[in-house]
XYZ file of N, CA and C in Angstrom:
531
model
N 0.851 -1.135 -0.012
C 0.058 0.076 0.038
C 0.947 1.149 -0.124
N 0.652 1.976 -0.883
C 1.585 3.071 -1.122
C 0.841 4.265 -0.496
N 1.440 5.531 0.220
C 0.810 6.521 0.998
C 1.369 7.500 0.601
N 0.711 8.733 0.974
C 1.095 10.222 0.486
C 0.989 11.050 1.712
N 2.394 11.339 1.889
C 2.182 12.657 3.151
C 1.477 13.733 2.998
N 0.661 14.299 3.645
C -0.551 15.476 3.749
C 0.286 16.614 4.397
N -0.060 17.817 4.100
C 0.499 18.985 4.705
C -0.671 19.734 5.009
N -1.041 20.525 5.889
C -1.997 21.497 6.218
C -1.641 22.627 5.311
N -2.948 23.036 4.360
C -2.762 24.260 3.511
C -3.457 25.417 4.172
N -4.702 25.104 4.477
C -5.611 26.442 5.262
C -6.781 26.203 5.842
N -7.328 26.669 6.420
C -8.681 26.875 6.957
C -9.424 27.538 6.373
N -10.570 27.683 5.977
C -11.656 28.303 5.088
C -13.042 28.139 5.792
N -13.759 29.410 6.115
C -14.946 29.528 6.814
C -15.849 29.019 5.558
N -16.912 28.408 5.757
C -18.252 28.064 4.825
C -19.003 29.474 4.945
N -19.254 29.838 3.747
C -20.011 31.180 3.526
C -21.506 30.538 4.274
N -22.077 31.406 5.044
C -23.517 31.244 5.524
C -23.560 30.633 6.767
N -22.520 30.205 7.298
C -22.362 29.668 8.699
C -21.145 29.712 9.486
N -21.477 30.017 10.829
C -20.294 29.740 11.743
C -19.896 28.489 12.186
N -20.943 27.569 12.022
C -20.864 26.133 12.504
C -19.808 25.361 12.193
N -19.175 25.436 10.668
C -18.336 24.485 10.197
C -17.485 25.346 9.502
N -16.284 24.642 9.308
C -15.200 25.097 8.393
C -14.708 24.037 7.459
N -13.620 24.577 6.665
C -13.214 23.373 5.933
C -11.909 23.438 5.953
N -11.016 22.406 6.396
C -9.679 22.184 6.116
C -9.171 21.809 5.049
N -8.254 22.144 4.477
C -7.603 22.093 3.163
C -6.373 21.491 3.408
N -6.106 20.172 3.041
C -4.780 19.521 3.080
C -4.429 19.223 1.467
N -3.275 19.269 1.462
C -2.378 18.863 0.150
C -1.565 18.075 0.285
N -0.922 17.291 -1.140
C 0.147 16.613 -1.027
C 1.180 17.505 -0.889
N 2.544 17.063 -0.575
C 3.686 17.810 -0.183
C 4.150 18.777 -1.703
N 3.820 18.332 -2.893
C 4.052 18.765 -4.037
C 2.985 19.863 -4.665
N 1.813 19.955 -3.700
C 0.669 20.943 -3.724
C 0.073 20.517 -5.004
N -0.022 19.537 -5.551
C -0.714 19.240 -6.744
C -2.263 18.640 -6.586
N -2.391 18.263 -5.540
C -3.765 17.447 -5.248
C -4.331 17.993 -3.636
N -5.460 18.260 -3.466
C -6.231 18.864 -1.976
C -7.204 17.989 -2.009
N -7.276 17.790 -0.456
C -8.281 17.069 0.308
C -9.204 17.918 0.991
N -10.391 17.799 1.145
C -11.157 18.986 2.020
C -11.603 18.073 3.163
N -11.507 18.657 4.342
C -12.039 17.998 5.237
C -12.751 18.922 6.369
N -14.113 18.645 6.363
C -15.179 19.370 7.247
C -14.664 19.471 8.902
N -14.828 20.635 9.332
C -14.608 20.383 10.998
C -15.615 21.519 11.709
N -15.805 21.106 12.844
C -17.106 21.745 13.509
C -16.522 23.240 14.167
N -17.257 24.173 14.692
C -16.824 25.265 15.485
C -15.895 25.218 16.480
N -15.747 24.058 17.141
C -15.062 24.042 18.440
C -13.546 23.805 17.690
N -13.482 22.997 17.033
C -12.121 22.414 16.239
C -11.590 23.801 15.433
N -12.497 24.270 14.786
C -11.833 25.670 14.010
C -11.320 26.592 15.174
N -12.059 26.905 16.331
C -11.266 27.753 17.253
C -10.168 27.142 17.451
N -9.918 26.096 17.914
C -8.752 25.191 18.395
C -7.474 25.392 17.439
N -7.982 25.265 16.136
C -7.038 25.632 14.988
C -6.440 27.165 14.992
N -7.554 27.978 14.848
C -7.169 29.335 14.786
C -6.500 29.834 15.948
N -6.573 29.434 17.221
C -5.586 29.704 18.365
C -4.171 29.326 18.123
N -3.728 27.946 17.281
C -2.487 27.795 17.259
C -2.029 28.374 15.632
N -2.776 28.977 14.661
C -2.354 29.380 13.430
C -2.158 30.895 13.820
N -3.126 31.603 14.753
C -2.991 33.031 14.605
C -2.197 33.440 15.835
N -2.560 32.554 17.236
C -2.334 32.710 18.623
C -0.717 32.905 18.964
N -0.466 32.846 20.038
C 0.856 33.256 20.600
C 1.347 31.566 20.979
N 2.352 31.428 20.660
C 3.210 30.313 20.772
C 3.161 30.136 22.491
N 3.553 30.876 23.006
C 3.758 30.678 24.494
C 2.539 30.368 25.255
N 1.267 31.036 24.459
C 0.089 30.571 25.132
C -0.451 29.368 24.935
N -0.118 28.749 23.677
C -0.227 27.485 23.221
C 0.535 26.188 24.274
N 1.606 26.693 24.303
C 2.666 25.748 24.935
C 2.050 24.895 26.134
N 1.389 25.723 26.994
C 0.595 25.178 28.061
C -0.778 24.448 27.845
N -1.337 24.510 26.667
C -2.506 24.315 26.592
C -2.344 22.514 26.500
N -3.608 21.816 26.837
C -3.479 20.391 26.844
C -3.101 19.527 25.984
N -3.631 19.946 24.753
C -2.792 18.829 23.546
C -1.321 19.046 23.282
N -0.769 20.226 23.504
C 0.728 20.444 23.754
C 1.363 19.939 24.859
N 0.540 19.865 25.994
C 1.273 19.167 27.402
C 1.424 17.744 26.992
N 0.176 17.173 26.726
C 0.158 15.747 26.658
C 1.140 15.227 25.700
N 1.203 15.870 24.644
C 2.291 15.357 23.478
C 3.634 15.618 24.059
N 3.866 16.533 25.061
C 5.412 16.350 25.407
C 5.402 15.386 26.394
N 4.526 15.019 27.154
C 4.630 13.698 27.952
C 4.493 12.212 27.147
N 4.373 12.284 25.919
C 4.271 10.880 25.265
C 5.639 10.516 24.981
N 6.154 9.301 25.237
C 7.554 8.900 24.960
C 7.516 8.458 23.733
N 6.551 8.003 22.859
C 6.935 7.172 21.786
C 6.506 8.510 20.484
N 6.959 7.781 19.235
C 6.667 8.543 17.886
C 5.516 8.021 17.255
N 4.625 9.053 16.886
C 3.452 8.527 16.177
C 3.315 8.962 14.854
N 2.214 8.389 13.923
C 2.156 8.876 12.647
C 0.476 8.608 12.472
N -0.066 9.286 11.722
C -1.527 8.969 11.314
C -1.737 8.518 9.840
N -2.933 8.006 9.774
C -3.228 7.691 8.278
C -4.821 7.567 8.047
N -5.173 8.376 7.158
C -6.390 8.406 6.456
C -6.547 7.208 5.715
N -7.672 6.083 6.352
C -7.866 4.906 5.616
C -8.851 4.768 4.820
N -9.848 5.470 5.021
C -11.205 5.321 4.255
C -12.348 6.428 4.537
N -13.396 6.232 4.138
C -14.345 7.103 4.184
C -15.876 6.227 4.874
N -16.214 6.693 5.973
C -17.369 5.743 6.372
C -18.735 6.961 6.773
N -19.847 6.803 6.438
C -20.761 7.832 6.977
C -20.580 9.245 6.711
N -19.947 9.595 5.831
C -19.444 10.808 5.505
C -18.300 11.412 6.275
N -17.217 10.556 7.015
C -16.553 10.896 7.789
C -15.028 9.986 7.455
N -14.159 10.848 7.414
C -13.200 10.130 7.013
C -12.487 9.463 8.080
N -11.961 8.369 7.700
C -11.528 7.323 8.967
C -10.207 7.483 9.285
N -9.426 7.933 10.365
C -7.913 7.899 10.762
C -7.508 7.094 11.739
N -6.609 6.429 11.563
C -5.938 5.884 12.513
C -4.670 6.627 12.898
N -4.320 6.583 14.595
C -3.268 7.198 14.726
C -2.229 5.937 15.345
N -0.920 5.805 14.989
C -0.182 4.414 15.247
C 0.845 4.971 15.776
N 1.265 4.114 16.869
C 2.640 4.236 17.761
C 3.531 3.446 16.912
N 4.435 4.117 16.278
C 5.364 3.453 15.598
C 6.284 2.543 16.135
N 6.553 2.736 17.365
C 7.442 1.814 18.119
C 6.695 0.584 18.376
N 5.558 0.766 19.049
C 4.976 -0.418 19.619
C 3.915 -1.090 18.690
N 3.581 -0.269 17.631
C 2.570 -0.975 16.715
C 1.013 -1.125 17.241
N 0.673 -0.106 17.837
C -0.657 -0.133 18.622
C -1.226 0.864 17.765
N -2.597 1.050 17.435
C -3.082 2.129 16.988
C -4.493 2.169 17.147
N -5.432 3.531 17.027
C -6.501 3.872 17.684
C -6.930 4.782 16.725
N -8.330 4.792 16.766
C -9.127 5.704 15.488
C -8.911 7.241 16.394
N -8.899 8.113 15.385
C -8.845 9.512 15.764
C -9.587 10.495 14.878
N -10.319 11.511 15.329
C -11.158 12.301 14.267
C -10.117 12.822 13.249
N -10.522 13.250 12.186
C -9.641 13.728 11.382
C -9.191 15.042 11.580
N -10.370 16.035 12.287
C -9.510 17.526 12.474
C -8.846 17.040 13.797
N -8.792 16.286 14.708
C -7.798 16.145 15.576
C -6.362 15.732 15.257
N -6.501 15.052 14.042
C -5.480 14.207 13.420
C -4.349 15.794 12.849
N -5.258 16.674 12.305
C -4.889 17.909 11.974
C -4.066 18.695 12.780
N -5.033 18.817 13.901
C -4.297 19.562 15.041
C -3.284 19.052 15.496
N -2.980 17.850 15.566
C -1.746 17.486 16.055
C -0.675 17.351 15.049
N -1.076 17.425 13.697
C 0.081 17.485 12.629
C 0.534 19.012 12.880
N -0.339 20.008 13.194
C 0.237 21.280 13.361
C 0.833 21.700 14.411
N 0.695 20.873 15.652
C 1.190 21.487 16.730
C 2.414 20.404 17.166
N 2.533 19.327 16.692
C 3.704 18.705 17.180
C 4.256 17.918 15.480
N 4.012 18.452 14.750
C 4.616 17.529 13.404
C 4.336 16.211 13.309
N 3.214 15.562 13.782
C 2.989 14.178 13.797
C 2.512 13.924 12.294
N 3.104 13.133 11.481
C 3.100 13.108 10.123
C 1.516 12.411 9.962
N 0.878 12.862 9.011
C -0.463 12.699 8.528
C -0.514 11.980 7.218
N -0.823 10.564 6.785
C -0.633 10.229 5.654
C -2.340 9.964 5.021
N -2.206 9.593 3.775
C -3.485 9.022 3.402
C -3.168 7.776 2.221
N -3.980 6.832 1.987
C -3.719 5.960 1.021
C -3.756 6.454 -0.174
N -2.973 6.098 -0.922
C -2.734 6.613 -2.558
C -4.147 6.619 -3.346
N -4.830 5.485 -3.095
C -5.946 5.061 -3.719
C -7.101 5.992 -3.306
N -7.301 6.222 -2.140
C -8.056 7.025 -1.482
C -7.703 8.544 -1.406
N -6.667 8.863 -1.800
C -6.380 10.365 -2.235
C -6.762 10.561 -3.787
N -6.588 9.646 -4.578
C -7.088 9.800 -6.030
C -8.404 9.944 -6.237
N -9.269 9.202 -5.475
C -10.436 9.019 -5.252
C -11.341 10.368 -4.543
N -10.706 11.084 -3.468
C -11.374 12.134 -2.736
C -10.455 13.310 -3.121
N -9.875 13.797 -3.663
C -8.968 14.987 -3.971
C -9.530 15.487 -5.220
N -9.012 16.550 -5.383
C -9.253 17.343 -6.548
C -7.757 17.796 -6.907
N -7.419 18.698 -8.150
C -6.492 19.545 -8.467
C -6.499 20.547 -7.499
N -5.213 20.825 -6.959
C -5.026 22.028 -6.049
C -4.675 23.428 -6.924
N -5.532 24.188 -6.189
C -5.251 25.653 -7.003
C -5.076 26.635 -5.859
N -4.284 27.179 -5.635
C -4.129 28.084 -4.515
C -4.585 29.505 -4.659
N -5.227 29.938 -5.999
C -5.600 30.979 -6.057
C -7.411 30.887 -6.408
N -7.682 29.554 -6.092
C -9.134 29.007 -6.178
C -10.128 30.034 -4.973
N -11.238 30.060 -5.372
C -12.135 31.085 -4.470
C -12.894 29.954 -3.796
N -13.171 29.037 -3.760
C -13.794 27.964 -3.145
C -13.415 26.783 -2.995
N -13.488 25.738 -2.403
C -12.878 24.437 -2.207
C -14.421 23.634 -2.508
N -13.948 22.270 -3.035
C -14.825 21.112 -3.394
C -14.864 20.326 -1.991
N -15.941 19.690 -1.654
C -16.077 18.642 -0.649
C -16.618 17.533 -1.289
N -16.059 16.548 -1.134
C -16.495 15.239 -1.795
C -18.308 14.669 -1.392
N -19.292 14.328 -1.991
C -20.186 13.982 -1.562
C -20.297 13.078 -0.277
N -19.421 11.883 -0.431
C -19.258 10.935 0.382
C -18.332 11.400 1.769
N -18.094 12.460 1.888
C -17.386 13.072 3.157
C -18.383 14.197 3.844
N -19.662 14.172 3.366
C -20.413 15.219 3.986
C -21.429 14.317 4.920
N -21.906 15.016 6.209
C -22.848 14.309 6.873
C -24.031 14.294 6.147
N -25.173 13.405 6.935
C -26.562 13.753 6.402
C -26.928 14.987 6.201
N -26.844 15.748 7.654
C -27.335 17.038 7.539
C -27.014 17.889 6.439
N -25.666 17.957 6.018
C -24.979 18.568 5.071
C -25.579 18.348 3.831
N -25.638 16.903 3.481
C -26.354 16.475 2.170
C -27.823 16.856 2.119
N -28.825 16.801 2.969
C -30.057 17.220 2.806
C -30.095 18.600 2.694
N -29.061 19.499 3.350
C -29.294 20.767 2.983
C -28.899 21.319 1.704
N -27.735 20.521 1.061
C -27.154 20.710 -0.413
C -28.228 19.982 -1.402
N -29.121 18.896 -0.921
C -30.151 18.539 -1.810
C -30.992 19.729 -1.897
N -31.717 20.049 -0.855
C -32.287 21.355 -0.968
C -32.028 22.411 -1.848
N -30.829 22.769 -1.362
C -29.996 23.900 -2.438
C -30.347 23.412 -3.816
N -29.522 22.323 -4.467
C -29.781 21.950 -5.467
C -31.017 22.043 -6.171
N -31.999 21.455 -5.671
C -33.461 21.564 -6.212
C -34.036 22.951 -6.488
N -33.802 23.827 -5.565
C -33.972 25.371 -5.483
C -33.479 26.039 -6.733
N -31.939 25.481 -7.092
C -31.179 26.246 -8.052
C -31.218 25.434 -9.490
N -32.463 24.353 -9.337
C -32.657 23.314 -10.544
C -31.838 22.548 -11.004
N -30.743 22.561 -10.293
C -29.459 21.416 -10.346
C -29.988 19.973 -10.085
N -30.839 19.450 -11.207
C -31.254 18.150 -10.933
C -30.149 16.896 -10.974
N -29.409 17.153 -11.683
C -28.144 16.236 -11.740
C -27.380 15.722 -10.305
N -27.155 17.142 -9.934
C -26.599 16.899 -8.380
C -27.495 16.467 -7.438
N -29.050 16.938 -7.543
C -29.995 16.873 -6.558
C -30.116 15.181 -6.504
N -30.192 14.418 -7.912
C -29.938 13.212 -8.144
C -28.753 12.401 -7.399
N -27.740 12.747 -7.386
C -26.394 12.388 -6.796
C -26.746 12.372 -5.190
N -27.006 13.385 -4.810
C -27.134 13.700 -3.423
C -28.308 12.970 -3.079
N -29.277 12.594 -3.633
C -30.490 11.911 -2.990
C -29.990 10.522 -3.332
N -29.407 9.653 -4.228
C -28.700 8.554 -4.250
C -27.585 8.335 -2.909
N -26.948 9.060 -2.656
C -26.299 9.091 -1.491
C -26.968 9.136 -0.204
N -27.872 9.836 -0.112
C -28.702 9.733 1.294
C -29.319 8.451 1.437
N -30.323 8.238 0.255
C -30.854 6.888 0.394
C -29.608 5.708 0.850
N -28.583 5.755 0.026
C -27.571 5.046 0.625
C -27.033 4.964 1.774
N -26.924 5.773 2.404
C -26.409 5.938 4.102
C -27.667 5.465 5.010
N -29.152 5.767 4.450
C -30.223 5.487 5.357
C -30.371 3.891 5.366
N -29.807 3.097 4.489
C -30.086 1.507 4.300
C -29.219 0.609 5.475
């Protein structure tokens, strides 16, 4: 299994809501981009690290816990299930692994440089070409939760975009089975 090392590119607010943001990850060459939806709480945590004082962050819980951990870790995005990327955090020395939320994996990547990888096959399925001048980001349908899918379906119908509405409807039905 070939894997691709990801890097944090930026954090973007979704227009019309303060509840969610999109984390943009790219491959190291910045050719492909992967979008990850995160909630308002994680957005605040990420912004503190990106815009805040390093001195303030040094004594925050994630940073303190990372200083106490003796092992080296890495994380891998291994799949998508019910609209959520599935990430495993692995202790490289002991071989143990646990699931972790994708947004928490990004936070660990930012604060402690814990490597975040994705399987090559999954990256090719889920990513889009990266354009640093793009005004928006694409979010794959299968990485959206049911609530967002239903809102997108309503919007697609209102915009008379019936092809997209059909795809969204099919994804909602598939998940409800």
